[in-house]
CSV table of C-alpha atoms in Angstrom, one decimal:
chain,number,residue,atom,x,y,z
A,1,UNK,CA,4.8,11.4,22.0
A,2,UNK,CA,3.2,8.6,23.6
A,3,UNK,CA,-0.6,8.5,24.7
A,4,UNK,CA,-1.6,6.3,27.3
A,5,UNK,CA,-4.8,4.0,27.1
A,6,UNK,CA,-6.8,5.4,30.4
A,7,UNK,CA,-10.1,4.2,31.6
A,8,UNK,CA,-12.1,6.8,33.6
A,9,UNK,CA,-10.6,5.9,36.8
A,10,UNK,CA,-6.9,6.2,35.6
A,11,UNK,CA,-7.8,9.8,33.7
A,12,UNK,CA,-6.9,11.8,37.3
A,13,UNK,CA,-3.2,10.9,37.1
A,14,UNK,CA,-2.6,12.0,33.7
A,15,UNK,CA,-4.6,15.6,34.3
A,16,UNK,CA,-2.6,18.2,31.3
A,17,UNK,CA,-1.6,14.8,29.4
A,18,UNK,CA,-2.9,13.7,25.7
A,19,UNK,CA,-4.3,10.2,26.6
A,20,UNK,CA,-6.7,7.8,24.5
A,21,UNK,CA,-9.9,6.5,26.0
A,22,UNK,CA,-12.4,4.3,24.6
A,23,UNK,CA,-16.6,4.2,25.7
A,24,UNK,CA,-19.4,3.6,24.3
A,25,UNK,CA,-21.3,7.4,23.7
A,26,UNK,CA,-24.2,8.2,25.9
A,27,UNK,CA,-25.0,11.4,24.7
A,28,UNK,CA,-24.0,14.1,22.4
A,29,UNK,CA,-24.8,17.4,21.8
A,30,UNK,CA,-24.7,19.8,19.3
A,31,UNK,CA,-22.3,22.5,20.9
A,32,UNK,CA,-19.7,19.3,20.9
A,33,UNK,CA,-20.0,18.7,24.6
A,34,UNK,CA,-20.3,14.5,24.7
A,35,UNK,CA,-20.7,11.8,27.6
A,36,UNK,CA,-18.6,8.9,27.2
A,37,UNK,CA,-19.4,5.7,29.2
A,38,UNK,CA,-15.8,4.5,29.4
A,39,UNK,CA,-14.3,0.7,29.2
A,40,UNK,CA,-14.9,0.3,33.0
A,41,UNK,CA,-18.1,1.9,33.3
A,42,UNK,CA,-17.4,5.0,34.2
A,43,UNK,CA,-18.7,7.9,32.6
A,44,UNK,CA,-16.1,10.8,31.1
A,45,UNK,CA,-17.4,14.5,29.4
A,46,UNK,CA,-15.4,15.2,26.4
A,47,UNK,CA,-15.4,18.2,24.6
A,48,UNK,CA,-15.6,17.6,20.5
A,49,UNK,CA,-13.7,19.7,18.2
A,50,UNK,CA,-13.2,17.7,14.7
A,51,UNK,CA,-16.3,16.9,14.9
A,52,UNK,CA,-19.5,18.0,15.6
A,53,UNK,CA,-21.1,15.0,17.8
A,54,UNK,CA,-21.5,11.2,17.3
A,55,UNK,CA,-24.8,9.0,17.5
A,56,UNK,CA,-26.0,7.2,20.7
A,57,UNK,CA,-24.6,3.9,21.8
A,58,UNK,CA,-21.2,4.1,18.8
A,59,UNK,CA,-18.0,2.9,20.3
A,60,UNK,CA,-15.2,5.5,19.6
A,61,UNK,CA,-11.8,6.3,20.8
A,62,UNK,CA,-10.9,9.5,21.5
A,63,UNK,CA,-7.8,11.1,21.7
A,64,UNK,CA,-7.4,14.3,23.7
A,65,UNK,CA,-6.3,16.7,26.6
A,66,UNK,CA,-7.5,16.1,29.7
A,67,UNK,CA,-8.6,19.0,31.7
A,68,UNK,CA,-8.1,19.9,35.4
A,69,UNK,CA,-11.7,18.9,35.6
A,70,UNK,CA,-11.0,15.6,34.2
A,71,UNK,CA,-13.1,16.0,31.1
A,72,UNK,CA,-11.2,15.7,28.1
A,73,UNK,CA,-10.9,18.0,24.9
A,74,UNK,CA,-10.6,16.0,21.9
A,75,UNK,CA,-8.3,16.7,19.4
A,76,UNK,CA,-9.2,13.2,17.1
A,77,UNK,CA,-11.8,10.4,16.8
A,78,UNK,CA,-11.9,7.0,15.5
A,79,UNK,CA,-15.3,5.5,15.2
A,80,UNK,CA,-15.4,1.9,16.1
A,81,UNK,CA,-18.7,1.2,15.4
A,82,UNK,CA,-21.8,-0.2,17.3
A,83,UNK,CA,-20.3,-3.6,18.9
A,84,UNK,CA,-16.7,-4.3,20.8
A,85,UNK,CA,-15.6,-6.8,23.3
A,86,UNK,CA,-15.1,-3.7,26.1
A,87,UNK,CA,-14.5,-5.9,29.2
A,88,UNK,CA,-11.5,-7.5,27.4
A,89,UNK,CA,-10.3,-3.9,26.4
A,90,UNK,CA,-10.8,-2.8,29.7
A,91,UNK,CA,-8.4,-5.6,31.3
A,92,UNK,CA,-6.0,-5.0,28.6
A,93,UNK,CA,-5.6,-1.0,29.6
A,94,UNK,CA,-5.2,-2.6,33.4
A,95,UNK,CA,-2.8,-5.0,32.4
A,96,UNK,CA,-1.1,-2.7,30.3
A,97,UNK,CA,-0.1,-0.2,34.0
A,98,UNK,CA,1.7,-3.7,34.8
A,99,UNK,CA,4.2,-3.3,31.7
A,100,UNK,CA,5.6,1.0,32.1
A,101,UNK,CA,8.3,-0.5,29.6
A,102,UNK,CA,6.1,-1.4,27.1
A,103,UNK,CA,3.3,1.0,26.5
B,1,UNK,CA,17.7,-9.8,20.7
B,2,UNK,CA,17.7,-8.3,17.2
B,3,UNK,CA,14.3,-7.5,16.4
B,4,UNK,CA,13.8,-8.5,12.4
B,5,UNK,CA,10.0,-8.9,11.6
B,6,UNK,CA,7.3,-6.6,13.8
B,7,UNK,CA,3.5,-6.5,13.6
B,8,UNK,CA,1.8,-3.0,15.1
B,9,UNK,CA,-1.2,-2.2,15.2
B,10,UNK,CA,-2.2,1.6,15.1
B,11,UNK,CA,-3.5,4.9,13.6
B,12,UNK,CA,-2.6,6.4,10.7
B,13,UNK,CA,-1.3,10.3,11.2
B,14,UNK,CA,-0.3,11.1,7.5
B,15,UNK,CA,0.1,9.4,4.3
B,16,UNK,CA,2.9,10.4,2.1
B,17,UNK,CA,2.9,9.0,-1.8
B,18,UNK,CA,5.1,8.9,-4.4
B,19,UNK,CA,5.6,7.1,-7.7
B,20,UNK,CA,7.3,4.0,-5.6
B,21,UNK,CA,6.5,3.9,-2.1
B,22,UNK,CA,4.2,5.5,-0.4
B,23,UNK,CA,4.6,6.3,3.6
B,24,UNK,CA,2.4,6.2,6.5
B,25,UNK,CA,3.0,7.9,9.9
B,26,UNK,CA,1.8,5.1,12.2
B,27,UNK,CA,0.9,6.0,15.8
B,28,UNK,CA,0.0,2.9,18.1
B,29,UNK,CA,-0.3,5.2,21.1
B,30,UNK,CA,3.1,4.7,22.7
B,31,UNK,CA,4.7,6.3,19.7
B,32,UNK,CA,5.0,7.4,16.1
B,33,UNK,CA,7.0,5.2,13.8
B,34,UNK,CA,7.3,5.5,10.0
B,35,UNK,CA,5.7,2.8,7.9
B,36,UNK,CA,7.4,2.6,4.0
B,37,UNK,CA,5.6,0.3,1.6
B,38,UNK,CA,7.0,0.3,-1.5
B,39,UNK,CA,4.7,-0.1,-4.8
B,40,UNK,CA,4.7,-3.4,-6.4
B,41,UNK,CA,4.8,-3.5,-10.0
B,42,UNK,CA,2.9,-6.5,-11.8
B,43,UNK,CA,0.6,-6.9,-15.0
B,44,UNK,CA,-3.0,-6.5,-13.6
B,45,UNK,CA,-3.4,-5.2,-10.1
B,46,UNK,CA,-3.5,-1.6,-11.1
B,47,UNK,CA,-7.1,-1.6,-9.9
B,48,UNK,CA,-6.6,-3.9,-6.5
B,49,UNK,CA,-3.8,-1.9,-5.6
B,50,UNK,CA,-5.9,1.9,-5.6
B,51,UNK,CA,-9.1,-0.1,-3.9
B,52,UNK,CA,-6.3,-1.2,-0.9
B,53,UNK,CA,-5.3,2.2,-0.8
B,54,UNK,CA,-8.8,3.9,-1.1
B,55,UNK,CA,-9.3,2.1,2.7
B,56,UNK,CA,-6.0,3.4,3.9
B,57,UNK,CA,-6.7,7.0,4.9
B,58,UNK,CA,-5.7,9.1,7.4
B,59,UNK,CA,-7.5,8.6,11.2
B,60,UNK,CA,-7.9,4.5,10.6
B,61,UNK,CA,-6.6,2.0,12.1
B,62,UNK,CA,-4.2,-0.4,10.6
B,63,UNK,CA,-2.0,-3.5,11.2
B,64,UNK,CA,1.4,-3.3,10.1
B,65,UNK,CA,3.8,-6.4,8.9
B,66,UNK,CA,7.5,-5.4,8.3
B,67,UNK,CA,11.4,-5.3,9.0
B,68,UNK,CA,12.3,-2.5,11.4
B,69,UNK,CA,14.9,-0.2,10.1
B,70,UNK,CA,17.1,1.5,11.8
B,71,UNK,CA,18.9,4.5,10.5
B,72,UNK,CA,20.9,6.3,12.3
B,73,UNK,CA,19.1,6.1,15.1
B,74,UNK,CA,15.6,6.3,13.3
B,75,UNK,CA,13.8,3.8,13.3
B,76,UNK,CA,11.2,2.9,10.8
B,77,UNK,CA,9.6,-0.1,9.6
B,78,UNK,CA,9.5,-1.5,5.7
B,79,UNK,CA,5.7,-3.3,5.3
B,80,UNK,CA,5.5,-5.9,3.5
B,81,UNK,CA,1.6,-6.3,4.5
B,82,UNK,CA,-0.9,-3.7,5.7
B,83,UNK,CA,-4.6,-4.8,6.8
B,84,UNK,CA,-7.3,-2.4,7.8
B,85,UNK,CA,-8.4,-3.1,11.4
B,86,UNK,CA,-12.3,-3.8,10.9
B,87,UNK,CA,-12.7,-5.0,14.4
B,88,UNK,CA,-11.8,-2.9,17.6
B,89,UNK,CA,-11.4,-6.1,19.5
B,90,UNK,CA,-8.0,-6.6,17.2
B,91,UNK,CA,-6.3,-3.7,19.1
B,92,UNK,CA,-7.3,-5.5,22.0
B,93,UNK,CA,-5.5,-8.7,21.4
B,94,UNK,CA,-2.7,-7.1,19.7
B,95,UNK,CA,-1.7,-5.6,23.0
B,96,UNK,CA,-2.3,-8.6,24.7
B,97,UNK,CA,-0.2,-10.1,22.3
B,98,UNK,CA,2.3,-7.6,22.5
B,99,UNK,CA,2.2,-8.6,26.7
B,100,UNK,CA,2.8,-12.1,25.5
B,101,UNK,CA,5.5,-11.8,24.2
B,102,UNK,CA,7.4,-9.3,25.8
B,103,UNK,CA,7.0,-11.9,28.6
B,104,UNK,CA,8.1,-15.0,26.8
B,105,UNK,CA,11.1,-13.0,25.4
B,106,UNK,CA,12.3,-11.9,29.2
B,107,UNK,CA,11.1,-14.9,31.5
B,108,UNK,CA,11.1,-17.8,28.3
B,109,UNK,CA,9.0,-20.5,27.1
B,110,UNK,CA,5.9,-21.7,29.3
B,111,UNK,CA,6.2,-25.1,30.4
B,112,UNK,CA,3.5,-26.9,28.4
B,113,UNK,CA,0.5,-27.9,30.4
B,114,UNK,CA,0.8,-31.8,29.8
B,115,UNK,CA,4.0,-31.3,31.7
B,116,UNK,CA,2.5,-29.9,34.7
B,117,UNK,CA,-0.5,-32.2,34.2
B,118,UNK,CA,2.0,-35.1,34.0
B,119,UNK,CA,3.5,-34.1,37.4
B,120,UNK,CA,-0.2,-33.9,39.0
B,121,UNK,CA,-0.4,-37.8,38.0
B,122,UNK,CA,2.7,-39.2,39.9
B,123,UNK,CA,2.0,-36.9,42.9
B,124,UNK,CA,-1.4,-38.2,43.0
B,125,UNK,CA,0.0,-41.9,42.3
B,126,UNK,CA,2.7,-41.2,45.0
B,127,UNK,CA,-0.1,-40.1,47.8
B,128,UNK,CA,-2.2,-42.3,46.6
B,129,UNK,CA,-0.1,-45.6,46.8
B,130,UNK,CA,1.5,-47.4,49.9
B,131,UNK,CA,3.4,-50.4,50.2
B,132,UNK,CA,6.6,-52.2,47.6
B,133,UNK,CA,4.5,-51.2,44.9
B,134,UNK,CA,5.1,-47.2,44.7
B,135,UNK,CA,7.9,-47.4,42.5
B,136,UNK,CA,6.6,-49.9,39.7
B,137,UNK,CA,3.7,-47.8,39.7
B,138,UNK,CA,5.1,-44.9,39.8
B,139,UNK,CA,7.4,-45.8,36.4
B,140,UNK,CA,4.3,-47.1,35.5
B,141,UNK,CA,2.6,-43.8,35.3
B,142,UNK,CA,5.5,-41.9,33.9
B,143,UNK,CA,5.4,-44.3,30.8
B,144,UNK,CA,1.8,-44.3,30.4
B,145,UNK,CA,1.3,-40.1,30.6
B,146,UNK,CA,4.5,-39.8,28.0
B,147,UNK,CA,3.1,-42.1,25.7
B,148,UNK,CA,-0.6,-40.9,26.2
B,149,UNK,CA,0.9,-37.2,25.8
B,150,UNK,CA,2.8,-38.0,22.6
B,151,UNK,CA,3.7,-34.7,20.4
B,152,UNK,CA,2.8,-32.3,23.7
B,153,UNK,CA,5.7,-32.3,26.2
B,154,UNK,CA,8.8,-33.9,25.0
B,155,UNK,CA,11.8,-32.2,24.4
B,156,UNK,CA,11.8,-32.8,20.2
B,157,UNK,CA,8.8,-31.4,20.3
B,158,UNK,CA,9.3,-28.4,22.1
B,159,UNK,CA,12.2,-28.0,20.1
B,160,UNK,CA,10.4,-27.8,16.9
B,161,UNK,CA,7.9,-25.6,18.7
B,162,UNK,CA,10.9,-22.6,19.4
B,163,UNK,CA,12.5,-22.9,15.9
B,164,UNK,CA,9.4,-23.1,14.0
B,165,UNK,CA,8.3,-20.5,15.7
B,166,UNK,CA,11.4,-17.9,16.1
B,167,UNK,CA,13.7,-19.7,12.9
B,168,UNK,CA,14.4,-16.2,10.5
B,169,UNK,CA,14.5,-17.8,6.3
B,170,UNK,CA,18.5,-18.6,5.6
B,171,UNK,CA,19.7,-18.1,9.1
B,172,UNK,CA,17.4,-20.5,11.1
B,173,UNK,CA,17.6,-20.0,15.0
B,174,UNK,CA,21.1,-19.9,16.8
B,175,UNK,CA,20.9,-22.9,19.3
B,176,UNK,CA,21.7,-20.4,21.9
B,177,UNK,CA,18.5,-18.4,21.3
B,178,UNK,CA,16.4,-22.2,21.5
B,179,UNK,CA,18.2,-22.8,25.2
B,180,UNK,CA,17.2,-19.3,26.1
B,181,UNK,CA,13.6,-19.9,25.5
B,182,UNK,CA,13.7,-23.5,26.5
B,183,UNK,CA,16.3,-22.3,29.8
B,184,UNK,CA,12.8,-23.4,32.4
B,185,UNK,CA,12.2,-26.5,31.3
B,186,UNK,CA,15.7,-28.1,30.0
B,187,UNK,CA,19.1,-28.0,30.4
B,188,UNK,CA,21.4,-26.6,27.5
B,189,UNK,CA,23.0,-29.7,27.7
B,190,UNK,CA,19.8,-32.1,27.7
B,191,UNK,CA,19.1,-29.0,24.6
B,192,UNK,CA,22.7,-30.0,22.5
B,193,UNK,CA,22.4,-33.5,23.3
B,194,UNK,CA,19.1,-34.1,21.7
B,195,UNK,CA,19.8,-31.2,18.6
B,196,UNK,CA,22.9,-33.6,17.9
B,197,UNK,CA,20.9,-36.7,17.4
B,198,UNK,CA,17.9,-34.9,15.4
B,199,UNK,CA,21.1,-34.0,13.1
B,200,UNK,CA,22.1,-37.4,12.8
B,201,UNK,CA,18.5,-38.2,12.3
B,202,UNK,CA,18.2,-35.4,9.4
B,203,UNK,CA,15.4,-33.7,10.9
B,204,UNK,CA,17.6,-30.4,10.9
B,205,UNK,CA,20.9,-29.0,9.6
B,206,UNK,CA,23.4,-26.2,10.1
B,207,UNK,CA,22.9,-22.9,8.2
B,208,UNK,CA,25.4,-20.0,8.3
B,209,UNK,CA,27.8,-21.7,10.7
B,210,UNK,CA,27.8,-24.8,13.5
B,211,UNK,CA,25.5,-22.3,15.9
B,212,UNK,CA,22.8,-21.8,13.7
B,213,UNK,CA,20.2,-24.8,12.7
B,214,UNK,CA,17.0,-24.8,10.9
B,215,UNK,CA,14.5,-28.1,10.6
B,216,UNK,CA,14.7,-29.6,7.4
């Protein structure tokens, strides 16, 4: 099963897909529920459930569901720690939409 | 193209181990392939080898240097290297790499830039100049950017360039697979004409038969 790398932008076309997105966490609560500010800005609600919330300002990458509400229920995390080149990340996800054959 | 060595770059879903290999599921977000690495046996890296494995748990990510295996129909990928990705910004360029590549492979090699430099001078000299004098100058130019550009843009070079950097240990490169990368910027027969002298010259040799070379 593939999973796409989406931005907050591109999460609407894969609504009911399992996609990976990576941001920088703005907040995180204790019931799980988690604002993401994504690699172009953008902010995305995910919903945590191996885990029970992340500390302020860590990069992670999320892979989960996204809902008819474009939030996302995660189903894994990988912490990436507190500094990442996200602009580059961000124009590789956009270059990657060039390349269907590839990713 | 046969595909012999890969590099991906991705998660690990599972870890498998026995006595002589142990086996990672490996998912780089556009699939899941199986990664074997087979125990090495040697006097005294009992110890190195568990504190390399203590880092490879499940949910990290890791870079993954092998032969890709395909079994009936499977296909899988024997590591012979497997490096913990500390830095996010290594998925980044692996992809980009990965871009690279795939572009390289389908459209072939990029012109180097001293070429297209190169052609900037003589347009400029050609604008620029009026009168008998245009062609003079104009050899002129061509001599001095070659020989000011030595080891950037000449066809040796670029040679050495594609089979240093696509040659497989034993075989070489087939001297069909150099044209194909080289098919932009030379002809196959400007290609065979100069392979035959860097022959002569010893700079390279045939391998398994007269279509495969390597540099010496």
């Amino acid at each position: 099963m593939n999973t796409p790398r989406v931005n907050s932008e591109l999460i609407g076309n894969f609504k009911g897909k399992t996609v990976r997105i990576v941001g920088r966490v703005l907040s995180s609560m204790e019931d799980g529920t988690t604002i993401l500010e994504s690699s172009d800005g953008g902010q995305v609600k995910v919903k945590l459930t191996s885990t029970n919330g992340f500390q302020q300002d860590l990069y992670v990458e999320v892979i989960g569901k996204v809902e008819s509400d474009m939030s996302i229920i995660e189903s894994s995390t990988v912490e990436f720690g507190d500094a990442m080149d996200i602009d580059s990340y961000n124009k590789m996800v956009l270059l990657s939409l060039q390349f269907p054959d590839l990713f | 193209m046969d595909v012999g060595q890969v590099c991906i770059v991705g998660r690990i879903n599972s870890i498998q181990k026995t006595s002589t290999n142990t086996r990672f599921n490996v998912d780089d977000g556009t699939g899941q392939v199986d990664v074997t690495k087979w125990v090495e046996k040697s006097d005294n890296e009992d110890d190195m080898v568990s504190d390399e494995d203590a880092a490879l748990q499940e949910g990290v990510y890791i870079k993954v240097f092998g032969n890709l295996r395909d079994y009936k129909g499977k296909r899988s990928i024997g590591a012979h290297k497997l490096i913990l990705v500390l830095n996010p910004d290594m998925i980044t360029y692996h992809n980009l790499e990965a871009i690279y590549v795939h572009l390289e492979t389908m459209k072939g090699i990029l012109p180097p830039l001293d070429l297209q430099n190169n052609n900037n001078f003589n347009t400029r000299i050609n604008n620029d100049t009026r009168g008998p004098l245009n062609d003079n100058m104009r050899a002129t130019g061509i001599g001095f950017s070659n020989q000011t550009n030595v080891g950037s843009n000449n066809i040796e070079d670029l040679i050495t360039q594609v089979m240093q950097r696509y040659s497989v240990a034993d075989v070489g490169i087939s001297i069909s697979d150099i044209c194909f990368h080289l098919r932009d910027v030379f002809s196959e027969a400007e290609i065979r004409n100069k392979l035959g002298y860097l022959m002569n010259e010893g700079h390279i040799y045939e391998t398994t038969d007269d279509n495969h070379i390597t540099l010496a």
